[in-house]
Short mmCIF file of C-alpha atoms and ligand atoms in Angstrom, two decimals:
data_model
loop_
_atom_site.label_atom_id
_atom_site.label_comp_id
_atom_site.label_asym_id
_atom_site.label_seq_id
_atom_site.Cartn_x
_atom_site.Cartn_y
_atom_site.Cartn_z
CA MET A 5 119.15 83.43 114.12
CA ILE A 6 117.20 85.92 116.52
CA GLU A 7 117.33 89.34 116.93
CA ARG A 8 119.53 89.45 119.73
CA ASP A 9 122.28 87.68 117.90
CA PHE A 10 122.85 90.98 116.14
CA ILE A 11 123.55 92.76 119.36
CA PRO A 12 127.39 92.67 119.90
CA LYS A 13 129.55 92.52 122.94
CA SER A 14 131.22 95.70 123.78
CA TYR A 15 134.11 96.51 122.01
CA SER A 16 137.65 96.65 123.19
CA LYS A 17 138.84 98.90 120.68
CA THR A 18 138.94 102.43 120.04
CA ILE A 19 138.42 104.18 117.00
CA LYS A 20 139.09 108.18 115.90
CA ARG A 21 138.32 108.75 112.34
CA GLY A 22 137.53 106.81 108.88
CA SER A 23 135.57 106.44 106.23
CA PHE A 24 133.87 103.89 103.76
CA THR A 25 132.04 103.69 100.71
CA TRP A 26 130.04 101.25 99.09
CA SER A 27 127.72 100.93 96.16
CA SER A 28 124.27 98.83 96.52
CA PRO A 29 121.69 98.11 93.85
CA SER A 30 118.39 98.44 93.47
CA ASN A 31 115.79 95.30 93.42
CA ILE A 32 112.66 94.30 91.88
CA ALA A 33 110.40 92.02 93.70
CA LEU A 34 108.43 89.17 91.85
CA VAL A 35 106.62 88.04 94.49
CA LYS A 36 106.07 90.95 96.42
CA TYR A 37 106.25 92.35 99.86
CA TRP A 38 102.97 93.95 100.87
CA GLY A 39 101.99 94.21 104.77
CA LYS A 40 104.43 93.82 108.01
CA LYS A 41 104.18 93.19 111.54
CA GLU A 42 105.85 95.17 114.38
CA HIS A 43 109.86 95.96 113.37
CA GLN A 44 109.95 95.22 110.00
CA ILE A 45 108.78 91.94 110.04
CA PRO A 46 106.98 90.73 106.63
CA GLU A 47 103.41 89.52 106.41
CA ASN A 48 104.73 87.21 103.97
CA PRO A 49 108.14 86.14 101.96
CA SER A 50 109.05 87.83 99.02
CA ILE A 51 111.79 87.26 96.36
CA SER A 52 113.42 89.83 93.70
CA PHE A 53 116.10 90.10 91.29
CA THR A 54 118.71 92.49 92.31
CA LEU A 55 119.66 94.93 89.17
CA ASN A 56 122.53 95.89 87.84
CA ASN A 57 122.79 99.16 87.01
CA CYS A 58 120.18 101.26 89.34
CA LYS A 59 122.75 101.92 92.49
CA THR A 60 123.15 104.00 95.36
CA VAL A 61 126.58 104.50 96.28
CA THR A 62 127.53 106.11 99.75
CA LYS A 63 130.41 107.45 101.56
CA LEU A 64 130.20 107.42 105.23
CA SER A 65 133.08 109.45 106.71
CA PHE A 66 132.71 109.41 110.83
CA SER A 67 134.80 111.61 113.68
CA LYS A 68 134.92 110.58 117.23
CA LYS A 69 132.33 113.44 119.10
CA GLU A 70 132.93 114.06 123.00
CA THR A 71 129.68 113.66 123.86
CA ASN A 72 127.62 110.38 123.13
CA ASP A 73 124.08 111.93 124.28
CA ASP A 74 122.60 112.07 120.98
CA PHE A 75 122.76 110.98 117.36
CA SER A 76 124.73 113.58 114.96
CA PHE A 77 124.57 113.52 110.67
CA ASP A 78 124.52 115.37 108.04
CA VAL A 79 123.38 114.22 104.85
CA PHE A 80 124.58 115.52 101.13
CA LEU A 81 122.91 114.10 97.73
CA ASP A 82 124.89 115.17 95.01
CA ASP A 83 126.90 116.99 97.12
CA GLU A 84 124.01 119.11 98.03
CA LYS A 85 122.86 119.26 101.75
CA LYS A 86 119.77 117.38 102.41
CA ASP A 87 118.48 118.16 105.63
CA ASP A 88 114.80 116.60 104.13
CA PHE A 89 116.42 113.18 104.29
CA LYS A 90 117.15 113.34 107.87
CA PRO A 91 114.20 112.44 109.50
CA LYS A 92 113.88 108.96 107.82
CA ILE A 93 117.94 108.43 108.58
CA GLU A 94 117.43 109.39 112.53
CA THR A 95 114.30 107.29 112.66
CA PHE A 96 116.94 103.90 110.97
CA PHE A 97 119.60 105.07 113.80
CA LYS A 98 117.30 105.11 116.60
CA ARG A 99 115.87 101.46 115.54
CA ILE A 100 119.39 100.21 114.83
CA VAL A 101 121.68 101.80 118.06
CA ILE A 102 120.53 98.87 120.04
CA TYR A 103 122.40 96.78 117.07
CA LEU A 104 125.28 99.70 117.12
CA PRO A 105 126.49 101.14 120.01
CA PHE A 106 128.67 103.32 118.41
CA LEU A 107 126.01 104.98 116.51
CA LYS A 108 126.13 108.33 119.50
CA ASP A 109 129.92 108.39 119.43
CA PHE A 110 130.74 109.71 116.39
CA ASN A 111 129.98 112.71 114.20
CA PHE A 112 128.82 110.96 110.49
CA ARG A 113 128.95 112.93 107.09
CA ILE A 114 126.77 110.56 104.71
CA GLU A 115 127.61 111.56 100.93
CA THR A 116 125.12 109.66 98.57
CA SER A 117 124.61 109.53 95.19
CA ASN A 118 122.37 107.46 93.25
CA THR A 119 122.77 106.39 89.19
CA PHE A 120 119.31 106.63 88.26
CA PRO A 121 117.67 110.47 88.15
CA HIS A 122 116.44 111.09 91.67
CA SER A 123 113.51 112.08 90.83
CA SER A 124 112.37 109.09 88.72
CA GLY A 125 110.06 107.72 90.82
CA ILE A 126 112.37 104.66 91.59
CA ALA A 127 112.56 104.43 95.08
CA SER A 128 115.88 104.94 96.04
CA SER A 129 115.09 103.55 99.44
CA ALA A 130 116.41 99.80 99.00
CA SER A 131 119.75 100.81 97.50
CA GLY A 132 120.07 103.86 99.60
CA MET A 133 119.32 102.12 102.87
CA SER A 134 121.41 99.16 101.91
CA ALA A 135 124.86 101.00 101.38
CA LEU A 136 124.03 103.17 104.17
CA ALA A 137 123.82 99.64 106.56
CA LEU A 138 126.85 98.28 104.71
CA CYS A 139 128.96 101.55 105.36
CA LEU A 140 127.77 101.22 109.44
CA MET A 141 128.90 97.08 109.14
CA SER A 142 132.39 98.17 107.77
CA ILE A 143 132.71 100.37 111.18
CA GLU A 144 131.93 97.88 113.49
CA ARG A 145 134.10 95.48 111.61
CA GLU A 146 136.85 98.01 112.43
CA PHE A 147 135.92 97.69 115.85
CA ASN A 148 135.71 94.13 116.02
CA GLN A 149 137.92 92.19 112.98
CA SER A 150 136.73 88.71 113.59
CA ILE A 151 133.41 89.28 112.19
CA SER A 152 132.87 86.72 109.28
CA ASP A 153 132.10 87.77 105.88
CA GLU A 154 128.95 85.69 105.92
CA PHE A 155 128.00 87.19 109.41
CA PHE A 156 129.05 90.67 108.06
CA ILE A 157 126.05 90.61 105.46
CA LYS A 158 123.85 88.89 107.34
CA LYS A 159 124.13 91.85 109.87
CA ALA A 160 123.84 94.74 106.91
CA SER A 161 120.78 92.51 105.71
CA PHE A 162 119.11 92.65 108.98
CA LEU A 163 120.08 96.37 109.86
CA ALA A 164 118.81 97.32 106.12
CA ARG A 165 115.69 95.84 106.79
CA LEU A 166 115.35 98.09 109.65
CA GLY A 167 115.54 101.18 107.27
CA SER A 168 113.07 99.76 104.57
CA GLY A 169 112.04 96.49 104.37
CA SER A 170 112.54 96.09 100.49
CA ALA A 171 116.21 96.87 101.10
CA CYS A 172 117.48 93.86 102.97
CA ARG A 173 117.03 91.89 100.06
CA SER A 174 119.79 94.40 97.97
CA LEU A 175 122.95 93.00 99.72
CA GLU A 176 123.97 89.83 97.69
CA GLY A 177 122.93 87.26 95.01
CA ASP A 178 120.76 87.92 91.90
CA LEU A 179 117.60 86.40 93.45
CA VAL A 180 117.15 86.82 96.80
CA VAL A 181 114.38 85.84 99.37
CA TRP A 182 113.41 87.51 102.65
CA GLY A 183 111.21 85.92 104.97
CA LYS A 184 110.45 82.58 106.22
CA HIS A 185 109.36 79.67 104.00
CA GLU A 186 108.65 76.26 104.75
CA GLU A 187 110.35 75.22 101.31
CA ILE A 188 113.35 77.72 101.21
CA GLU A 189 116.40 76.83 103.44
CA GLY A 190 117.73 79.08 105.57
CA SER A 191 114.97 82.06 104.81
CA SER A 192 114.24 84.61 107.48
CA ASP A 193 112.10 87.16 108.48
CA LEU A 194 115.29 89.32 109.66
CA PHE A 195 117.20 89.52 107.13
CA GLY A 196 117.22 88.42 102.82
CA VAL A 197 119.38 84.97 101.65
CA LYS A 198 120.67 84.32 98.26
CA TYR A 199 117.72 82.12 96.57
CA PRO A 200 119.59 78.54 97.47
CA TYR A 201 118.44 76.65 94.78
CA GLU A 202 119.23 75.76 91.35
CA VAL A 203 118.13 78.16 88.18
CA HIS A 204 117.93 77.52 84.84
CA GLY A 205 119.84 79.19 82.12
CA ASN A 206 116.81 80.86 80.64
CA PHE A 207 117.14 83.42 84.00
CA LYS A 208 121.02 84.46 83.03
CA ASN A 209 121.03 87.77 82.46
CA TYR A 210 117.73 88.49 82.61
CA GLN A 211 116.62 92.06 81.22
CA ASP A 212 114.84 94.51 83.04
CA THR A 213 113.98 98.08 81.08
CA ILE A 214 112.33 100.34 83.35
CA LEU A 215 109.38 102.43 82.14
CA LEU A 216 109.46 106.23 83.65
CA VAL A 217 105.82 106.99 83.38
CA ASP A 218 105.45 109.49 86.45
CA LYS A 219 108.69 110.57 87.60
CA GLY A 220 106.66 112.09 90.52
CA GLU A 221 107.28 111.45 94.59
CA LYS A 222 104.78 108.90 95.59
CA GLN A 223 101.25 109.65 96.45
CA VAL A 224 101.18 107.30 99.17
CA SER A 225 104.37 106.60 101.25
CA SER A 226 104.51 102.53 101.15
CA THR A 227 105.20 102.59 105.25
CA VAL A 228 101.10 103.85 104.78
CA GLY A 229 100.38 101.05 101.68
CA HIS A 230 101.88 98.58 104.70
CA ASN A 231 99.62 99.68 107.24
CA LEU A 232 96.72 99.41 105.17
CA MET A 233 96.97 95.69 105.02
CA HIS A 234 96.10 95.63 108.80
CA GLY A 235 92.56 94.52 108.97
CA HIS A 236 92.57 94.78 104.87
CA PRO A 237 89.36 92.46 103.99
CA PHE A 238 91.91 90.10 101.61
CA ALA A 239 94.92 90.33 103.31
CA GLN A 240 94.97 86.87 104.89
CA GLU A 241 94.45 85.39 101.42
CA ARG A 242 96.99 87.29 99.79
CA PHE A 243 99.56 85.86 102.62
CA LYS A 244 98.93 82.63 101.62
CA GLN A 245 99.03 83.67 97.90
CA ALA A 246 102.21 84.87 98.29
CA ASN A 247 103.64 82.06 100.01
CA GLN A 248 101.98 79.54 97.65
CA ASN A 249 103.64 81.96 94.53
CA LEU A 250 107.07 81.22 96.11
CA SER A 251 106.59 77.39 96.32
CA ASN A 252 105.19 77.69 93.15
CA LEU A 253 108.49 79.52 91.35
CA ILE A 254 110.69 76.88 93.23
CA SER A 255 110.65 74.53 90.04
CA ILE A 256 109.87 77.30 87.48
CA LEU A 257 113.18 78.43 88.33
CA LYS A 258 114.41 75.08 88.04
CA GLU A 259 112.94 74.31 85.53
CA GLY A 260 112.66 77.63 83.21
CA ASP A 261 109.16 77.66 82.31
CA LEU A 262 109.05 80.83 81.17
CA ASP A 263 105.12 80.61 80.28
CA THR A 264 104.47 79.88 83.80
CA PHE A 265 107.06 82.44 85.19
CA ILE A 266 104.97 85.32 83.42
CA ALA A 267 101.49 84.33 84.48
CA LEU A 268 102.88 84.22 88.38
CA VAL A 269 104.84 87.43 88.04
CA GLU A 270 102.18 89.70 86.18
CA SER A 271 99.41 88.10 88.47
CA GLU A 272 101.61 89.03 91.45
CA ALA A 273 101.90 92.95 90.51
CA LEU A 274 98.49 93.04 89.77
CA THR A 275 97.67 91.67 92.75
CA LEU A 276 100.02 94.51 94.89
CA HIS A 277 98.01 97.26 92.68
CA ALA A 278 94.38 95.55 93.61
CA MET A 279 95.48 95.23 97.42
CA MET A 280 96.16 99.32 97.31
CA MET A 281 92.65 99.60 95.32
CA SER A 282 90.58 97.76 97.39
CA SER A 283 92.02 98.66 100.82
CA MET A 284 90.35 101.71 103.13
CA PRO A 285 91.24 104.49 102.35
CA TYR A 286 91.74 103.02 99.00
CA PHE A 287 94.24 104.36 96.03
CA ILE A 288 95.23 104.00 92.66
CA LEU A 289 98.97 104.26 92.06
CA MET A 290 98.74 103.16 88.28
CA LYS A 291 98.64 105.78 85.41
CA PRO A 292 97.01 105.58 82.39
CA ASN A 293 99.96 105.15 80.47
CA THR A 294 100.52 102.28 82.68
CA LEU A 295 97.76 100.27 81.43
CA GLU A 296 98.31 101.33 78.04
CA ILE A 297 102.03 99.65 78.10
CA ILE A 298 100.28 96.84 79.98
CA ASN A 299 98.08 96.23 77.12
CA LYS A 300 100.55 96.52 74.30
CA ILE A 301 102.83 94.40 75.92
CA TRP A 302 100.06 91.57 76.04
CA LYS A 303 99.25 92.35 72.42
CA PHE A 304 103.01 92.04 71.70
CA ARG A 305 102.44 88.77 73.22
CA GLN A 306 100.06 87.76 71.38
CA ASN A 307 101.36 88.36 67.96
CA THR A 308 104.60 86.71 68.64
CA ASP A 309 105.89 84.04 70.55
CA SER A 310 107.87 86.61 72.50
CA LYS A 311 108.24 85.95 76.81
CA VAL A 312 108.21 89.73 77.68
CA CYS A 313 106.38 90.49 80.44
CA PHE A 314 105.97 93.40 83.04
CA THR A 315 105.46 94.03 86.40
CA LEU A 316 104.95 96.76 88.95
CA ASP A 317 106.43 98.33 92.14
CA ALA A 318 104.14 100.76 94.27
CA GLY A 319 104.52 103.47 91.58
CA ALA A 320 103.15 103.82 87.87
CA ASN A 321 106.45 102.69 86.41
CA VAL A 322 106.39 99.53 84.70
CA HIS A 323 109.05 97.34 84.67
CA VAL A 324 109.61 95.19 81.37
CA LEU A 325 111.31 91.87 81.89
CA TYR A 326 112.39 89.60 79.10
CA PRO A 327 115.24 86.96 78.86
CA GLU A 328 118.52 87.96 77.06
CA ASN A 329 117.84 85.96 73.97
CA GLU A 330 115.16 88.60 73.28
CA ALA A 331 117.17 91.88 73.83
CA GLU A 332 117.29 93.34 70.78
CA THR A 333 113.56 92.37 69.88
CA VAL A 334 111.96 93.76 72.62
CA LEU A 335 114.26 96.94 72.80
CA LYS A 336 113.10 97.61 69.24
CA PHE A 337 109.60 96.74 70.70
CA ILE A 338 110.08 99.11 73.04
CA LYS A 339 111.56 101.93 71.38
CA ASN A 340 108.66 101.70 68.76
CA GLU A 341 105.58 101.11 70.83
CA LEU A 342 106.25 101.99 74.61
CA VAL A 343 108.34 105.22 74.82
CA ALA A 344 105.65 107.42 74.28
CA TYR A 345 103.93 106.18 77.25
CA CYS A 346 106.77 107.57 79.26
CA GLN A 347 107.67 110.64 80.59
CA ASN A 348 109.78 112.63 78.35
CA GLY A 349 110.70 109.77 76.86
CA HIS A 350 113.03 108.55 79.49
CA TYR A 351 113.51 104.72 80.27
CA ILE A 352 115.81 102.94 81.93
CA CYS A 353 117.96 99.63 80.79
CA ASP A 354 119.03 96.99 83.57
CA LYS A 355 119.34 93.25 83.84
CA ILE A 356 119.85 91.29 86.79
CA GLY A 357 122.37 91.50 88.99
CA PHE A 358 125.22 90.42 92.03
CA GLY A 359 124.54 92.51 94.51
CA ALA A 360 126.41 95.34 96.22
CA LYS A 361 130.48 96.52 96.33
CA GLN A 362 132.39 97.96 98.22
CA LEU A 363 134.57 100.89 96.27
O1 LIG B 401 110.45 98.87 101.43
P1 LIG B 401 109.47 99.22 100.95
O2 LIG B 401 108.90 99.26 102.87
O3 LIG B 401 109.18 100.38 100.55
O4 LIG B 401 108.25 98.29 100.42
C1 LIG B 401 108.31 98.28 99.12
C2 LIG B 401 107.27 96.90 98.53
C3 LIG B 401 107.11 96.97 97.29
O5 LIG B 401 108.11 97.38 96.35
C4 LIG B 401 105.89 97.42 96.58
C5 LIG B 401 107.33 95.60 96.92
C6 LIG B 401 108.57 94.81 97.18
O6 LIG B 401 108.65 93.51 97.63
O7 LIG B 401 109.63 95.29 96.86
#
């Protein structure tokens, strides 16, 4: 499919008002997306676990307005008006209005809440943008009821991508690939797709405990970070490596080879941060406690036969990943040895989930 396929033919129906509510999860990348071209096209393919508990719930209410010269919307987080969210949504609307021509015809009220604390350092852009994209697709489906479920999800992912790249991996499926990869059938730069191949039972109910090391706002936005990959001395090698890692992951996921999985996932996390540290300007998002945790995990692995490992987002928090059969022992280890490095002792227990839901 190409971009043009997402531009609708004119609608024949008229709609006055309504509302839709969707709940959409966050996701954590195993092979990371870092670097983009114009129009939110990724420089390399990525793959993520969908989370189960970290979600955004968004209710979108709409009523027809008199004129259609501009966007009109208000945003509320936990019932509180949030004008500082408006610029990001305005940019999103501008990018997608060509694909959803009704956007200027309505007054919108966007009411949103997260199941995780807002100031937790957990990015809500993936879950937030995907939930909003789904609500907008529900409106489009009012205009055109012949839209298939498959197209609905694809276009929601396509739109979510234009809000925040990684958001396109938060729609459907436990493992989601975004970005064209030769060996992954159906993969596309335009939207995320469910990982189409066999996945070993070792990855069933895979656990992710998120250690909240630093709950502050990110010092560097991911937009700035992505842009620093333009002209980055290691960029081309990094993009090649991500492609290769995704190829390697196909057999790892099939065979359930956890040792190789660990090596690949941890290397991806550290490479992401290495790209930040070697860009110009350079920056460090890890904190001393991030490193303390990583070292403790390595030591624990050395002393036991645990398959626990870590990954990182564009921040200081640590995602501790482990198989379901180690849930008890690793949680004990986390409580005894890692919680001390979390801000106010805070962490979130999550696991692999299956995608968004209409409420
Ligand atoms: O979706 P963005 O533009 O906020 O980028 C997020 C990038 C990482 O979270 C660092 C990696 C990824 O693939 O999710």
